[in-house]
mmCIF file of C-alpha atoms in Angstrom:
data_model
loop_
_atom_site.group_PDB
_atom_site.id
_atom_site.type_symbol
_atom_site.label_atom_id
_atom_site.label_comp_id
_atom_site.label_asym_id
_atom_site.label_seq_id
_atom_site.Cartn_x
_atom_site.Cartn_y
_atom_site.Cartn_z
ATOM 1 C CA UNK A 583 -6.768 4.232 10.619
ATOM 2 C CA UNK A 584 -5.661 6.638 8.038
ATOM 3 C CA UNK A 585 -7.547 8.015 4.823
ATOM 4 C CA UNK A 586 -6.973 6.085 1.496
ATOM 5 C CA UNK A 587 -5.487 10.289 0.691
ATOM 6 C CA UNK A 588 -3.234 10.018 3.438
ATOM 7 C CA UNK A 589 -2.449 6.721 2.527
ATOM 8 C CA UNK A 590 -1.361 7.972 -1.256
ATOM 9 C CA UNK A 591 -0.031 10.829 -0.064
ATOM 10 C CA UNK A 592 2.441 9.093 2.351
ATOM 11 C CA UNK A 593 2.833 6.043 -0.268
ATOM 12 C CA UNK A 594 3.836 8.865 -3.329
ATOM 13 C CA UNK A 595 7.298 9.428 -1.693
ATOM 14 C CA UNK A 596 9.789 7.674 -2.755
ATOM 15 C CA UNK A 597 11.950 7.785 0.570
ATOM 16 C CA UNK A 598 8.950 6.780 2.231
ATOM 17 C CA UNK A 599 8.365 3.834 0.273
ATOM 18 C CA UNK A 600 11.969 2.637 0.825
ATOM 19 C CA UNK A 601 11.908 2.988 4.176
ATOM 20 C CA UNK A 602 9.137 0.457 3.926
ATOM 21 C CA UNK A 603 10.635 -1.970 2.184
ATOM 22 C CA UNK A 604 13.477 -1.628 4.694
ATOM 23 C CA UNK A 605 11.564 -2.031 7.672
ATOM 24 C CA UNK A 606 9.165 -4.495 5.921
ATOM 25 C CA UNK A 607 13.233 -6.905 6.315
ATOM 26 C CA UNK A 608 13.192 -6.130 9.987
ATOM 27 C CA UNK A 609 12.144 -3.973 12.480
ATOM 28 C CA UNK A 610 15.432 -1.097 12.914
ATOM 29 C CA UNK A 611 16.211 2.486 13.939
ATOM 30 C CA UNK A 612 16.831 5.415 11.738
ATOM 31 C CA UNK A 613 20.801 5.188 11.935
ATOM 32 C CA UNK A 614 19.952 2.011 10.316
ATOM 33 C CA UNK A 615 17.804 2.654 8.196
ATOM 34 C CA UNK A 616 19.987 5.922 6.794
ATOM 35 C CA UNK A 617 23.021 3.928 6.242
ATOM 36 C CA UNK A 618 21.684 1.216 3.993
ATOM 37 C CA UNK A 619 19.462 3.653 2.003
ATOM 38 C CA UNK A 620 21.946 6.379 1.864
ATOM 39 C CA UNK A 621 19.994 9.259 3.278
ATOM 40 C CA UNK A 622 20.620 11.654 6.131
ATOM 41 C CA UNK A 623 19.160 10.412 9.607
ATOM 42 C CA UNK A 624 17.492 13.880 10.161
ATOM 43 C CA UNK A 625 15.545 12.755 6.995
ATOM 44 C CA UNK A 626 15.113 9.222 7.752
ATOM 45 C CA UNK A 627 13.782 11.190 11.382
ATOM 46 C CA UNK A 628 11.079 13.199 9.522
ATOM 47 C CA UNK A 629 10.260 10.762 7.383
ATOM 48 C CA UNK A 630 9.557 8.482 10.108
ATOM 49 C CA UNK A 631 7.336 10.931 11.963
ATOM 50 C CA UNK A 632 4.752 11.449 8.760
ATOM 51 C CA UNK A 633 4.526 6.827 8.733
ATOM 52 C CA UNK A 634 4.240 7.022 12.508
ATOM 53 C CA UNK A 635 1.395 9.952 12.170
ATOM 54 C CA UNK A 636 -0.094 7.779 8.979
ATOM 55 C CA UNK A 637 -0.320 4.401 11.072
ATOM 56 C CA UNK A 638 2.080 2.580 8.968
ATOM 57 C CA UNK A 639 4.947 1.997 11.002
ATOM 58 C CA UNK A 640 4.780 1.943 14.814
ATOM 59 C CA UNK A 641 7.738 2.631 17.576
ATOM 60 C CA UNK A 642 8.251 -0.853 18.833
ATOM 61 C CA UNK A 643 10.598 -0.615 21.437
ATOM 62 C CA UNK A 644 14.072 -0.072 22.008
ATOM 63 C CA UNK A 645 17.637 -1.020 21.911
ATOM 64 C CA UNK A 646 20.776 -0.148 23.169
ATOM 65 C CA UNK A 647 24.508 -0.836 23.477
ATOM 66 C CA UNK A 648 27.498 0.567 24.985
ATOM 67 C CA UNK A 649 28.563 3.395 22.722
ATOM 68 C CA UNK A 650 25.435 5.534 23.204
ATOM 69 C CA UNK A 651 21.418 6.194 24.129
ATOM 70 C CA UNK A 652 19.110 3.794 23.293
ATOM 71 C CA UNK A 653 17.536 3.819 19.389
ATOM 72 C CA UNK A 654 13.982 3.536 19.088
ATOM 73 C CA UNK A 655 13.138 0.405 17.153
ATOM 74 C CA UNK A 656 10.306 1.256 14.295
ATOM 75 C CA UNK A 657 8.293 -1.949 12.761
ATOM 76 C CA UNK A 658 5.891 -1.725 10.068
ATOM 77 C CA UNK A 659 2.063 -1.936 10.510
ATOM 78 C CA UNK A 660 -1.366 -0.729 8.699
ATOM 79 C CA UNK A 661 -0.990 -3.150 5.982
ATOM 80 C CA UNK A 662 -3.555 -3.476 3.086
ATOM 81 C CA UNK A 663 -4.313 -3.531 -0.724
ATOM 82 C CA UNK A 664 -5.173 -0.318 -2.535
ATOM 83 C CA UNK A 665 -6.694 -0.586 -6.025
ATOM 84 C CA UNK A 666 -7.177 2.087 -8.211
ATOM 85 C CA UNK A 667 -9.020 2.517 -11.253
ATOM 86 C CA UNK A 668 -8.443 5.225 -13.975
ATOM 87 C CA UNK A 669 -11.031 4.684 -16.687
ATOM 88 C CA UNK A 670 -12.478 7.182 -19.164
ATOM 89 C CA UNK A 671 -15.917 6.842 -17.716
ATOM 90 C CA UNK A 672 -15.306 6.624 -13.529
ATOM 91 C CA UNK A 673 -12.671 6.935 -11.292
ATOM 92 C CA UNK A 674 -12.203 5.039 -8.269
ATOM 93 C CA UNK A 675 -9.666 4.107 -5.099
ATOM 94 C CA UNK A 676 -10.156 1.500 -2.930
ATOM 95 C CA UNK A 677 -8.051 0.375 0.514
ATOM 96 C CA UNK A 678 -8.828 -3.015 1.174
ATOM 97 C CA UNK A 679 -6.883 -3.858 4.980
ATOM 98 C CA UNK A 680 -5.168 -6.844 5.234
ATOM 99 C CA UNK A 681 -4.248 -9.189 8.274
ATOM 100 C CA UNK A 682 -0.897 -9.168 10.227
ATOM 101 C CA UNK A 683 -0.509 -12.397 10.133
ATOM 102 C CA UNK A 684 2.002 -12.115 13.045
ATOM 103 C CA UNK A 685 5.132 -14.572 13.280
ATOM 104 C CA UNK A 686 5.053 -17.116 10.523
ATOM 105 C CA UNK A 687 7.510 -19.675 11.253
ATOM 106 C CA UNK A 688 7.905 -22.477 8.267
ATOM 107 C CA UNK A 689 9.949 -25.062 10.980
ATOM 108 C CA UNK A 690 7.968 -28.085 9.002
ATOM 109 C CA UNK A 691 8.421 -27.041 5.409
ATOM 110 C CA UNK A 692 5.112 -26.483 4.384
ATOM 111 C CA UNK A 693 6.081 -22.479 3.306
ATOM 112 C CA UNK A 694 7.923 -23.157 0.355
ATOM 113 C CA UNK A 695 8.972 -20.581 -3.210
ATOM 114 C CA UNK A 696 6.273 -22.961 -4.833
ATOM 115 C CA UNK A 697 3.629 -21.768 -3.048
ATOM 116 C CA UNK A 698 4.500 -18.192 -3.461
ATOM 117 C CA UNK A 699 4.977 -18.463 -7.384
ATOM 118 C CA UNK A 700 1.466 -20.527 -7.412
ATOM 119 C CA UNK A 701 -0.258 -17.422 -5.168
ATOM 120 C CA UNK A 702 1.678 -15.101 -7.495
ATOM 121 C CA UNK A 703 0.480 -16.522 -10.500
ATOM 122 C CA UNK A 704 -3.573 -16.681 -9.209
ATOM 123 C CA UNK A 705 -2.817 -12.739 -8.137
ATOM 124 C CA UNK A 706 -2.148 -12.363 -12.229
ATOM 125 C CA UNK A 707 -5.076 -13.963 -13.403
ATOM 126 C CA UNK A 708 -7.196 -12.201 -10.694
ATOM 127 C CA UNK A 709 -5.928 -8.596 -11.846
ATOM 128 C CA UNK A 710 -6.537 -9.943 -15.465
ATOM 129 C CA UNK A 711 -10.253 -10.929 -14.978
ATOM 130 C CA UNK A 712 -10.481 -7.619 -12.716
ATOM 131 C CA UNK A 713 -8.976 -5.558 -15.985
ATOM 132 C CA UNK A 714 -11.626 -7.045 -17.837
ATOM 133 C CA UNK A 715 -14.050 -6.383 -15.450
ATOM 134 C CA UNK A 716 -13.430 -2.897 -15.141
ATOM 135 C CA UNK A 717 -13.195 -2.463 -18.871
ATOM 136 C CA UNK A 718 -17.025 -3.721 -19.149
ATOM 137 C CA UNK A 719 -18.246 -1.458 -16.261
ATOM 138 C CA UNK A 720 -16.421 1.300 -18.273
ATOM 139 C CA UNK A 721 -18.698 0.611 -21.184
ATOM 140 C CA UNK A 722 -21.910 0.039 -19.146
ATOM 141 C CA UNK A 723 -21.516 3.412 -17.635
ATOM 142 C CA UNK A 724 -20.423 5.464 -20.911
ATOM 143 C CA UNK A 725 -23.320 2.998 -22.473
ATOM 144 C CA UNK A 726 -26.113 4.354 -19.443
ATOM 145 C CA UNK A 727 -24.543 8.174 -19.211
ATOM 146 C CA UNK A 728 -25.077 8.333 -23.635
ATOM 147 C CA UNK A 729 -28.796 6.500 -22.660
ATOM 148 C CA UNK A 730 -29.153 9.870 -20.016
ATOM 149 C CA UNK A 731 -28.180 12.487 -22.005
ATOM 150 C CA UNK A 732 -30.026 11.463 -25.039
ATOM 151 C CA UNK A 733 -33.334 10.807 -23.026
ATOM 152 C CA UNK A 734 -32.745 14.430 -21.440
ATOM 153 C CA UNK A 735 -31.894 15.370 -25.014
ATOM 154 C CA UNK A 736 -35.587 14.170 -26.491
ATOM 155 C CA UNK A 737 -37.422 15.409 -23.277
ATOM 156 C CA UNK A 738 -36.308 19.084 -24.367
ATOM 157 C CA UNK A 739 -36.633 18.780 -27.851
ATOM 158 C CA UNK A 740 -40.606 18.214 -27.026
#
């Protein structure tokens, strides 16, 4: 498993990110992958090598048809939640893995644009009590670290 840096590091690319959402559709090969985002394959290529190195994406197999070699088939993997949070008294980055959940399949209906607006809508108010959250750790920290330096203030006054 990679670092939450190598994680960011890979992640602050923009290429790299769209090659995600590509492969996060369907598992493809770089020829693919360079026509519909409109960069070079030798890019695509290098690009792929620094997800593969990351664990994000893995080589999944191959394919092949009559007009040439095979094409390595590249699917996504690694997947997780990273929260970060930028406050004026602490600093913090979290990577929280997630499940695969493997092949969904939604043959009885139950998987509907309902259910994603409803889990959608509880991820809101989650990051909104979280903000708040955060905000009142913020002040119990500036609060203790002002408590600190004024106790370490009296002690050398004496």
């Amino acid at each position: 498993m990679s670092t939450i840096d190598d994680i960011l590091s890979v992640l602050e690319n923009g290429t790299r990110r769209s090659i995600l959402r590509q492969l996060l559709l369907d598992s493809t090969y770089p020829l693919e992958i360079s026509r519909a985002l409109g960069v070079s394959q030798q890019a695509i290529n290098k690009h792929l090598e620094v997800l593969m190195k990351s664990d994000m994406i893995s080589f999944s197999g191959s394919t092949s048809n009559n007009f040439g070699p095979p094409r390595k088939i590249y699917s996504p993997k690694g997947f997780s939640t990273i929260v970060i949070d930028y406050a004026p008294g602490f600093l913090e980055v979290n990577n929280y893995p997630l499940e695969d959940p493997g092949n969904v399949n939604n043959s009885s209906g139950e998987i509907t644009m309902d259910n994603l607006i409803d889990v959608n809508r509880k991820l809101d108010s989650l990051m909104e009590e979280r903000k708040k959250l955060v905000e009142e750790k913020n002040r119990i920290i500036k609060g203790l670290r002002n408590h600190v330096i004024q106790t370490v203030h009296d002690m050398l006054i004496r």
